[in-house]
């Protein structure tokens, strides 16, 4: 398995879990969870029957293929409360993940934990979790194919962050002085400084406003970098 994100997600699953992998696509996570005997059972769910067919073709290579249940479903629609103890939703935007959870929030809250791999809108997703009585218990970050990703593990509970940048970049990653986050922030700083250099050559009100906004972003990035490097 070459996808580092999926490896991290599998690592975050507790041993002997009953798992639902939402938007499973080709079913790599369910397959590896059962193959490694980390999960007792996995419901591999996807809105696309064709995606599930890819997993169905691989089931014969498993010793216990009956431990994977294929389900054509939109989000959490086909799950009952307390049916699983771990819910994985990955490979989509933070807005969509929040929407999937919100539509069947009682199902999500009946699990022991949810593992979320959002491609974007991480601040929105973290705020959604807090507003709906979830607490973040673990955060992992990594680079894959030169793109930066974060994975969030949460459970029912009360929690609040005091700084906006903790929602944007992840309080646990900042507190744990993540080297990947540090690298990502340096890349962002370099990118924004380069854009300012280009915009500074333009004499327009819009360019000046953009430069001002970029300078505010740079201040926030430097604040987070200072926390990591302290």
Coordinates of N, CA and C in Angstrom, one line a residue:
X1 N 0.8 -1.2 0.0 CA 0.0 0.0 0.0 C 0.9 1.2 0.0
X2 N 0.7 2.1 -1.0 CA 1.6 3.2 -1.2 C 1.1 4.5 -0.7
X3 N -0.2 4.6 -0.4 CA -0.9 5.8 0.0 C -0.6 6.1 1.5
X4 N 0.2 7.1 1.8 CA 0.6 7.3 3.2 C -0.6 7.8 4.0
X5 N -1.5 8.6 3.4 CA -2.7 9.0 4.2 C -3.5 7.8 4.7
X6 N -3.7 6.8 3.8 CA -4.5 5.7 4.2 C -3.8 4.9 5.3
X7 N -2.5 4.8 5.2 CA -1.7 4.1 6.2 C -1.9 4.8 7.6
X8 N -1.9 6.1 7.6 CA -2.1 6.9 8.8 C -3.5 6.7 9.4
X9 N -4.5 6.6 8.5 CA -5.8 6.4 8.9 C -6.0 5.0 9.6
X10 N -5.4 4.0 9.0 CA -5.4 2.7 9.5 C -4.8 2.6 10.9
X11 N -3.6 3.3 11.0 CA -2.9 3.4 12.3 C -3.7 4.0 13.4
X12 N -4.6 4.9 13.0 CA -5.4 5.6 14.0 C -6.6 4.8 14.5
X13 N -7.0 3.7 13.8 CA -8.1 2.9 14.2 C -7.7 2.0 15.4
X14 N -8.5 1.9 16.4 CA -8.2 1.1 17.6 C -8.4 -0.4 17.2
X15 N -7.6 -1.2 17.9 CA -7.6 -2.6 17.6 C -9.0 -3.2 18.0
X16 N -9.4 -4.2 17.2 CA -10.7 -5.0 17.4 C -11.9 -4.1 17.2
X17 N -11.8 -3.1 16.4 CA -12.9 -2.2 16.1 C -13.9 -2.7 15.1
X18 N -15.1 -2.3 15.2 CA -16.1 -2.4 14.1 C -16.2 -1.1 13.4
X19 N -15.8 -1.1 12.1 CA -15.5 0.2 11.4 C -16.5 0.3 10.3
X20 N -16.9 1.6 10.0 CA -17.6 2.0 8.8 C -16.7 2.9 8.0
X21 N -16.3 2.6 6.8 CA -15.5 3.4 6.0 C -16.4 4.1 4.9
X22 N -16.7 5.4 5.1 CA -17.6 6.1 4.3 C -16.9 6.7 3.1
X23 N -17.5 6.5 1.9 CA -16.8 6.9 0.7 C -15.5 6.1 0.5
X24 N -15.7 4.8 0.6 CA -14.5 3.9 0.6 C -13.8 3.8 -0.7
X25 N -14.4 4.2 -1.8 CA -13.8 4.2 -3.1 C -13.4 2.8 -3.5
X26 N -12.2 2.5 -3.7 CA -11.7 1.1 -4.0 C -11.5 0.2 -2.9
X27 N -11.8 0.7 -1.7 CA -11.8 -0.2 -0.5 C -10.5 -0.5 0.1
X28 N -9.5 0.3 -0.1 CA -8.1 0.0 0.4 C -8.1 -0.1 1.9
X29 N -8.8 0.8 2.6 CA -8.8 0.9 4.0 C -9.5 -0.4 4.6
X30 N -10.7 -0.7 4.2 CA -11.3 -1.9 4.7 C -10.5 -3.2 4.4
X31 N -9.9 -3.3 3.2 CA -9.1 -4.5 2.9 C -7.9 -4.6 3.9
X32 N -7.2 -3.5 4.1 CA -6.0 -3.6 4.9 C -6.4 -3.8 6.4
X33 N -7.5 -3.2 6.8 CA -7.9 -3.4 8.2 C -8.2 -4.8 8.5
X34 N -8.9 -5.5 7.6 CA -9.2 -6.9 7.8 C -8.0 -7.8 7.6
X35 N -7.2 -7.5 6.6 CA -6.0 -8.3 6.3 C -5.0 -8.3 7.5
X36 N -4.9 -7.1 8.1 CA -4.0 -7.0 9.3 C -4.7 -7.4 10.6
X37 N -5.9 -7.8 10.5 CA -6.7 -8.3 11.7 C -6.9 -7.2 12.7
X38 N -6.8 -6.0 12.3 CA -7.0 -4.8 13.2 C -8.4 -4.6 13.5
X39 N -9.3 -4.9 12.5 CA -10.7 -4.7 12.7 C -11.5 -6.0 12.7
X40 N -12.5 -6.1 13.6 CA -13.3 -7.3 13.6 C -14.3 -7.4 12.4
X41 N -14.7 -6.2 12.0 CA -15.6 -6.1 10.9 C -15.5 -4.7 10.3
X42 N -15.7 -4.6 9.0 CA -15.7 -3.3 8.3 C -16.9 -3.2 7.3
X43 N -17.6 -2.1 7.5 CA -18.7 -1.8 6.5 C -18.0 -0.9 5.5
X44 N -17.9 -1.3 4.3 CA -17.3 -0.5 3.2 C -18.4 0.2 2.4
X45 N -18.6 1.5 2.6 CA -19.7 2.2 2.1 C -19.3 3.2 1.0
X46 N -20.1 3.2 -0.1 CA -19.8 4.2 -1.1 C -21.1 4.4 -1.9
X47 N -21.3 5.6 -2.4 CA -22.4 5.9 -3.2 C -22.4 5.2 -4.6
X48 N -21.2 4.8 -5.0 CA -21.0 4.2 -6.3 C -20.8 2.7 -6.2
X49 N -21.7 2.0 -6.9 CA -21.6 0.5 -7.0 C -20.3 0.1 -7.7
X50 N -19.9 0.9 -8.7 CA -18.7 0.6 -9.5 C -17.5 0.6 -8.6
X51 N -17.4 1.6 -7.7 CA -16.3 1.6 -6.8 C -16.2 0.4 -5.9
X52 N -17.4 -0.1 -5.4 CA -17.4 -1.2 -4.6 C -17.0 -2.5 -5.3
X53 N -17.3 -2.5 -6.6 CA -16.9 -3.6 -7.5 C -15.4 -3.9 -7.4
X54 N -14.6 -2.8 -7.3 CA -13.2 -2.9 -7.3 C -12.8 -3.7 -6.0
X55 N -13.4 -3.4 -4.9 CA -13.2 -4.1 -3.6 C -13.7 -5.5 -3.7
X56 N -14.8 -5.7 -4.3 CA -15.4 -7.0 -4.4 C -14.5 -8.0 -5.1
X57 N -13.7 -7.5 -6.1 CA -12.8 -8.3 -6.8 C -11.6 -8.8 -6.0
X58 N -11.3 -8.0 -4.9 CA -10.1 -8.4 -4.1 C -10.5 -9.2 -2.9
X59 N -11.8 -9.4 -2.6 CA -12.1 -10.1 -1.4 C -11.6 -11.6 -1.3
X60 N -11.5 -12.2 -2.5 CA -11.1 -13.6 -2.5 C -9.6 -13.8 -2.0
X61 N -8.9 -12.7 -1.9 CA -7.5 -12.7 -1.5 C -7.4 -12.7 0.1
X62 N -8.5 -12.5 0.7 CA -8.5 -12.4 2.2 C -8.9 -13.7 2.8
X63 N -8.3 -14.0 4.0 CA -8.7 -15.2 4.7 C -10.1 -15.1 5.2
X64 N -10.5 -13.9 5.6 CA -11.9 -13.8 6.2 C -12.7 -12.7 5.4
X65 N -13.0 -12.9 4.2 CA -13.7 -11.9 3.4 C -15.1 -11.5 3.9
X66 N -15.7 -12.4 4.7 CA -17.0 -12.1 5.3 C -16.9 -11.0 6.3
X67 N -15.7 -10.6 6.7 CA -15.6 -9.5 7.7 C -15.8 -8.1 7.0
X68 N -15.8 -8.1 5.7 CA -16.1 -6.9 5.0 C -17.5 -6.9 4.4
X69 N -18.3 -6.0 4.8 CA -19.7 -5.9 4.3 C -19.8 -4.7 3.3
X70 N -20.2 -4.9 2.1 CA -20.3 -3.8 1.1 C -21.7 -3.2 1.1
X71 N -21.7 -1.9 1.1 CA -22.9 -1.1 1.2 C -23.0 0.0 0.3
X72 N -23.9 0.1 -0.6 CA -24.2 1.2 -1.5 C -25.0 2.2 -0.7
X73 N -24.4 3.3 -0.3 CA -25.1 4.3 0.6 C -24.6 5.7 0.4
X74 N -25.5 6.6 0.7 CA -25.1 8.1 0.7 C -24.7 8.5 2.1
X75 N -23.4 8.6 2.4 CA -23.0 9.0 3.7 C -23.3 7.9 4.7
X76 N -23.9 8.4 5.8 CA -24.2 7.5 7.0 C -25.6 7.0 6.9
X77 N -26.3 7.2 5.8 CA -27.7 6.8 5.7 C -28.1 5.4 6.1
X78 N -27.2 4.4 5.7 CA -27.6 3.0 5.9 C -27.0 2.5 7.2
X79 N -26.5 3.4 8.1 CA -26.0 2.9 9.4 C -27.0 3.2 10.5
X80 N -27.1 2.3 11.4 CA -27.9 2.5 12.6 C -27.1 3.0 13.7
X81 N -27.7 3.6 14.7 CA -27.0 4.0 15.9 C -26.3 2.8 16.6
X82 N -25.1 2.9 17.1 CA -24.3 1.9 17.8 C -24.0 0.7 16.9
X83 N -24.2 0.8 15.6 CA -23.8 -0.3 14.8 C -22.3 -0.5 14.6
X84 N -21.6 0.6 14.7 CA -20.1 0.6 14.6 C -19.5 1.4 15.7
X85 N -18.3 1.2 16.0 CA -17.6 2.0 17.0 C -16.6 3.0 16.4
X86 N -16.3 2.8 15.1 CA -15.4 3.8 14.5 C -15.9 4.1 13.1
X87 N -16.0 5.4 12.8 CA -16.5 5.9 11.5 C -15.3 6.7 10.8
X88 N -15.0 6.3 9.6 CA -13.9 6.9 8.8 C -14.6 7.7 7.7
X89 N -14.3 8.9 7.5 CA -14.7 9.7 6.4 C -13.5 10.5 5.8
X90 N -13.1 10.1 4.6 CA -11.8 10.7 4.1 C -11.9 10.9 2.6
X91 N -11.0 11.7 2.1 CA -10.8 11.9 0.7 C -11.8 12.9 0.1
X92 N -12.4 13.8 0.9 CA -13.4 14.8 0.5 C -13.2 16.1 1.2
X93 N -13.9 17.1 0.8 CA -13.7 18.4 1.5 C -14.3 18.5 2.9
X94 N -13.8 19.4 3.7 CA -14.3 19.5 5.0 C -15.8 19.9 5.1
X95 N -16.3 20.7 4.1 CA -17.7 21.1 4.0 C -18.5 19.8 3.9
X96 N -18.1 19.0 3.0 CA -18.9 17.8 2.7 C -18.9 16.8 3.9
X97 N -17.7 16.6 4.5 CA -17.6 15.8 5.7 C -18.6 16.3 6.8
X98 N -18.6 17.6 7.0 CA -19.4 18.2 8.0 C -20.9 17.9 7.7
X99 N -21.2 18.0 6.4 CA -22.6 17.8 6.0 C -23.0 16.4 6.2
X100 N -22.1 15.4 5.9 CA -22.4 14.0 6.0 C -22.7 13.7 7.5
X101 N -21.9 14.2 8.4 CA -22.0 14.0 9.8 C -23.3 14.6 10.3
X102 N -23.6 15.8 9.9 CA -24.8 16.6 10.3 C -26.1 15.9 10.0
X103 N -26.1 15.3 8.8 CA -27.4 14.6 8.3 C -27.7 13.5 9.2
X104 N -26.8 12.8 9.8 CA -27.0 11.6 10.6 C -26.2 11.7 11.9
X105 N -26.3 12.9 12.6 CA -25.4 13.2 13.7 C -25.5 12.2 14.8
X106 N -26.7 11.6 15.0 CA -26.9 10.7 16.1 C -26.2 9.4 15.9
X107 N -26.0 9.0 14.6 CA -25.2 7.8 14.3 C -23.8 8.1 14.6
X108 N -23.3 9.3 14.1 CA -21.9 9.7 14.4 C -21.6 9.7 15.9
X109 N -22.5 10.2 16.7 CA -22.3 10.4 18.1 C -22.4 9.0 18.8
X110 N -23.0 8.1 18.2 CA -23.1 6.7 18.9 C -21.9 5.9 18.7
X111 N -21.0 6.4 17.9 CA -19.7 5.7 17.7 C -18.7 6.1 18.8
X112 N -17.7 5.3 19.0 CA -16.6 5.7 19.9 C -15.8 6.8 19.4
X113 N -15.6 6.8 18.1 CA -14.7 7.9 17.5 C -15.0 8.0 16.0
X114 N -14.7 9.2 15.5 CA -14.7 9.4 14.0 C -13.3 9.9 13.6
X115 N -12.9 9.4 12.4 CA -11.6 9.7 11.9 C -11.9 10.4 10.5
X116 N -11.4 11.6 10.4 CA -11.7 12.5 9.3 C -10.5 13.0 8.6
X117 N -10.5 12.7 7.3 CA -9.4 13.1 6.4 C -9.9 14.1 5.4
X118 N -10.0 15.4 5.8 CA -10.5 16.4 4.9 C -9.4 16.9 3.9
X119 N -9.8 17.2 2.7 CA -8.8 17.7 1.7 C -8.7 19.3 1.9
X120 N -9.7 19.9 2.5 CA -9.7 21.3 2.6 C -10.7 21.7 3.8
X121 N -10.8 23.0 4.0 CA -11.8 23.6 5.0 C -11.6 23.0 6.3
X122 N -10.4 22.9 6.8 CA -10.1 22.2 8.1 C -10.6 23.1 9.2
X123 N -10.5 24.4 9.1 CA -11.0 25.3 10.2 C -12.5 25.1 10.3
X124 N -13.2 25.1 9.2 CA -14.7 24.9 9.2 C -15.0 23.6 9.9
X125 N -14.3 22.6 9.6 CA -14.6 21.2 10.1 C -14.4 21.2 11.6
X126 N -13.3 21.7 12.0 CA -13.0 21.7 13.5 C -14.0 22.5 14.3
X127 N -14.4 23.7 13.7 CA -15.5 24.5 14.4 C -16.8 23.7 14.4
X128 N -17.1 23.0 13.3 CA -18.3 22.2 13.3 C -18.3 21.2 14.4
X129 N -17.2 20.5 14.5 CA -17.1 19.5 15.6 C -17.3 20.0 16.9
X130 N -16.7 21.2 17.2 CA -16.9 21.8 18.6 C -18.3 22.3 18.8
X131 N -18.9 22.8 17.7 CA -20.3 23.3 17.9 C -21.3 22.2 18.0
X132 N -20.9 21.0 17.7 CA -21.8 19.9 17.8 C -21.3 18.8 18.8
X133 N -20.6 19.3 19.8 CA -20.2 18.5 21.0 C -19.3 17.3 20.6
X134 N -18.3 17.6 19.8 CA -17.2 16.6 19.6 C -16.0 17.3 20.1
X135 N -15.1 16.4 20.6 CA -13.8 16.9 21.0 C -12.7 16.2 20.1
X136 N -11.7 17.0 19.7 CA -10.6 16.4 18.9 C -9.6 15.8 19.9
X137 N -9.3 14.5 19.6 CA -8.4 13.8 20.6 C -7.0 13.4 19.9
X138 N -6.9 13.6 18.6 CA -5.7 13.3 17.9 C -5.6 13.9 16.6
X139 N -4.5 14.4 16.2 CA -4.3 15.0 14.8 C -3.0 14.5 14.3
X140 N -3.0 14.1 13.0 CA -1.8 13.6 12.3 C -1.7 14.4 11.0
X141 N -0.5 14.8 10.6 CA -0.3 15.4 9.4 C 0.8 14.8 8.6
X142 N 0.8 15.0 7.3 CA 1.8 14.4 6.4 C 1.8 15.1 5.0
X143 N 2.8 14.9 4.3 CA 2.9 15.2 2.9 C 2.7 14.0 2.0
X144 N 1.9 14.1 1.0 CA 1.8 13.0 0.0 C 1.7 13.6 -1.3
X145 N 2.6 13.2 -2.2 CA 2.7 13.7 -3.6 C 2.8 15.2 -3.5
X146 N 3.6 15.7 -2.6 CA 3.9 17.2 -2.4 C 2.7 18.0 -2.0
X147 N 1.6 17.3 -1.5 CA 0.5 18.0 -1.0 C 0.4 17.8 0.5
X148 N 0.0 18.8 1.3 CA -0.1 18.7 2.7 C -1.5 18.2 3.2
X149 N -1.5 17.3 4.1 CA -2.8 16.8 4.6 C -2.8 16.7 6.1
X150 N -4.0 16.8 6.7 CA -4.2 16.6 8.1 C -5.3 15.6 8.3
X151 N -5.2 14.7 9.3 CA -6.2 13.8 9.7 C -6.6 14.0 11.1
X152 N -7.9 14.1 11.4 CA -8.5 14.4 12.7 C -9.2 13.2 13.3
X153 N -8.9 12.9 14.5 CA -9.7 11.9 15.3 C -10.5 12.6 16.4
X154 N -11.8 12.3 16.5 CA -12.6 13.0 17.4 C -13.6 12.0 18.1
X155 N -14.1 12.4 19.2 CA -15.2 11.7 19.9 C -16.1 12.7 20.6
X156 N -17.2 12.2 21.1 CA -18.2 13.0 21.7 C -17.6 13.6 23.0
X157 N -17.7 14.9 23.1 CA -17.2 15.6 24.3 C -17.2 17.1 24.1
X158 N -16.9 17.9 25.1 CA -16.8 19.3 25.1 C -15.4 19.8 25.0
X159 N -15.2 20.8 24.1 CA -13.9 21.3 23.8 C -14.0 22.6 23.1
X160 N -13.1 23.5 23.4 CA -13.1 24.8 22.6 C -11.6 25.2 22.5
X161 N -11.3 25.8 21.4 CA -10.0 26.4 21.2 C -10.1 27.9 21.3
X162 N -9.1 28.5 21.8 CA -9.2 30.0 22.1 C -8.6 30.8 21.0
X163 N -7.9 30.2 20.1 CA -7.3 31.0 19.0 C -7.8 30.5 17.6
X164 N -8.1 31.4 16.7 CA -8.5 31.0 15.4 C -7.5 30.1 14.6
X165 N -6.2 30.4 14.9 CA -5.2 29.6 14.2 C -5.2 28.2 14.6
X166 N -5.7 27.9 15.8 CA -5.8 26.5 16.3 C -6.8 25.7 15.5
X167 N -7.8 26.4 15.1 CA -8.8 25.8 14.2 C -8.3 25.6 12.8
X168 N -7.5 26.5 12.3 CA -7.0 26.5 11.0 C -5.9 25.4 10.8
X169 N -4.9 25.4 11.8 CA -3.7 24.6 11.6 C -3.7 23.4 12.6
X170 N -4.6 23.3 13.6 CA -4.6 22.2 14.5 C -3.9 22.4 15.8
X171 N -4.6 22.5 16.9 CA -4.0 22.8 18.2 C -3.0 21.7 18.6
X172 N -3.4 20.4 18.3 CA -2.5 19.3 18.7 C -1.2 19.3 17.9
X173 N -1.3 19.7 16.6 CA -0.1 19.7 15.8 C 0.8 20.8 16.2
X174 N 0.2 22.0 16.5 CA 1.0 23.1 17.0 C 1.7 22.8 18.3
X175 N 0.9 22.2 19.3 CA 1.5 21.9 20.6 C 2.5 20.9 20.5
X176 N 2.4 19.9 19.6 CA 3.3 18.8 19.4 C 4.5 19.2 18.5
X177 N 4.5 20.5 18.0 CA 5.6 21.0 17.2 C 5.8 20.2 16.0
X178 N 4.7 19.9 15.2 CA 4.8 19.1 14.0 C 5.8 19.6 13.0
X179 N 6.7 18.8 12.6 CA 7.7 19.2 11.6 C 7.0 19.3 10.2
X180 N 6.0 18.5 10.0 CA 5.3 18.7 8.7 C 4.5 20.0 8.6
X181 N 3.9 20.4 9.7 CA 3.2 21.7 9.8 C 4.2 22.8 9.6
X182 N 5.3 22.7 10.3 CA 6.4 23.7 10.2 C 6.8 23.9 8.7
X183 N 7.0 22.8 8.0 CA 7.4 22.8 6.6 C 6.3 23.4 5.8
X184 N 5.1 23.1 6.0 CA 3.9 23.6 5.3 C 3.8 25.2 5.5
X185 N 4.0 25.6 6.7 CA 3.9 27.1 7.0 C 5.1 27.8 6.2
X186 N 6.3 27.2 6.2 CA 7.4 27.9 5.5 C 7.0 28.0 4.0
X187 N 6.4 26.9 3.5 CA 6.0 27.0 2.0 C 5.0 28.0 1.8
X188 N 4.0 28.1 2.7 CA 3.0 29.2 2.6 C 3.6 30.6 2.7
X189 N 4.5 30.8 3.6 CA 5.2 32.1 3.7 C 5.9 32.4 2.4
X190 N 6.7 31.5 1.9 CA 7.4 31.7 0.6 C 6.4 32.1 -0.5
X191 N 5.3 31.4 -0.6 CA 4.3 31.6 -1.6 C 3.7 33.0 -1.5
X192 N 3.3 33.4 -0.3 CA 2.7 34.7 -0.1 C 3.7 35.8 -0.3
X193 N 4.9 35.7 0.1 CA 5.9 36.7 -0.1 C 6.2 36.9 -1.6
X194 N 6.2 35.8 -2.4 CA 6.3 35.9 -3.8 C 5.2 36.6 -4.5
X195 N 4.0 36.3 -4.0 CA 2.8 37.0 -4.6 C 2.8 38.5 -4.3
X196 N 3.2 38.9 -3.1 CA 3.3 40.3 -2.7 C 4.3 41.0 -3.6
X197 N 5.4 40.3 -3.9 CA 6.5 40.9 -4.8 C 5.9 41.2 -6.1
X198 N 5.0 40.3 -6.7 CA 4.4 40.5 -8.0 C 3.4 41.7 -7.9
X199 N 2.6 41.6 -6.9 CA 1.5 42.6 -6.7 C 2.0 44.0 -6.5
X200 N 3.2 44.1 -5.8 CA 3.8 45.4 -5.5 C 4.1 46.2 -6.8
X201 N 4.3 45.5 -7.9 CA 4.6 46.2 -9.1 C 3.4 46.8 -9.8
X202 N 2.2 46.5 -9.3 CA 0.9 47.0 -9.9 C 0.4 48.1 -9.0
X203 N 0.0 49.2 -9.7 CA -0.5 50.4 -9.0 C -2.0 50.5 -9.2
X204 N -2.6 49.6 -8.3 CA -4.1 49.6 -8.3 C -4.6 49.4 -6.9
X205 N -5.8 49.9 -6.7 CA -6.4 49.7 -5.3 C -6.6 48.3 -5.0
X206 N -7.0 47.5 -5.9 CA -7.2 46.0 -5.7 C -5.9 45.3 -5.3
X207 N -4.8 45.7 -6.0 CA -3.5 45.1 -5.7 C -3.1 45.5 -4.2
X208 N -3.3 46.8 -3.9 CA -2.9 47.2 -2.5 C -3.8 46.5 -1.4
X209 N -5.0 46.3 -1.7 CA -5.9 45.6 -0.8 C -5.4 44.1 -0.6
X210 N -5.1 43.5 -1.8 CA -4.6 42.1 -1.7 C -3.3 42.0 -1.0
X211 N -2.4 43.0 -1.1 CA -1.1 43.0 -0.4 C -1.4 43.1 1.1
X212 N -2.3 44.0 1.5 CA -2.6 44.2 2.9 C -3.1 42.9 3.5
X213 N -4.0 42.2 2.8 CA -4.6 40.9 3.2 C -3.5 39.8 3.4
X214 N -2.6 39.8 2.4 CA -1.5 38.8 2.4 C -0.6 39.1 3.6
X215 N -0.3 40.4 3.9 CA 0.5 40.7 5.0 C -0.1 40.3 6.4
X216 N -1.4 40.3 6.4 CA -2.2 39.8 7.6 C -2.0 38.3 7.7
X217 N -2.1 37.6 6.6 CA -1.9 36.2 6.6 C -0.5 35.8 7.0
X218 N 0.4 36.6 6.6 CA 1.8 36.3 7.0 C 2.0 36.5 8.5
X219 N 1.4 37.5 9.0 CA 1.5 37.7 10.5 C 1.0 36.5 11.2
X220 N -0.2 35.9 10.8 CA -0.8 34.8 11.4 C 0.1 33.5 11.3
X221 N 0.7 33.4 10.1 CA 1.6 32.2 9.8 C 2.8 32.3 10.7
X222 N 3.4 33.5 10.9 CA 4.6 33.7 11.7 C 4.2 33.4 13.2
X223 N 3.0 33.8 13.6 CA 2.6 33.5 15.0 C 2.6 32.0 15.2
X224 N 2.0 31.3 14.3 CA 2.0 29.8 14.4 C 3.4 29.2 14.4
X225 N 4.2 29.7 13.5 CA 5.6 29.2 13.4 C 6.3 29.5 14.7
X226 N 6.1 30.7 15.3 CA 6.7 31.0 16.6 C 6.3 30.0 17.7
X227 N 5.1 29.6 17.7 CA 4.6 28.6 18.7 C 5.3 27.2 18.4
X228 N 5.5 26.8 17.2 CA 6.1 25.6 16.9 C 7.6 25.6 17.2
X229 N 8.2 26.7 17.0 CA 9.7 26.8 17.1 C 10.1 27.2 18.5
X230 N 9.1 27.6 19.4 CA 9.4 28.0 20.7 C 10.0 26.9 21.6

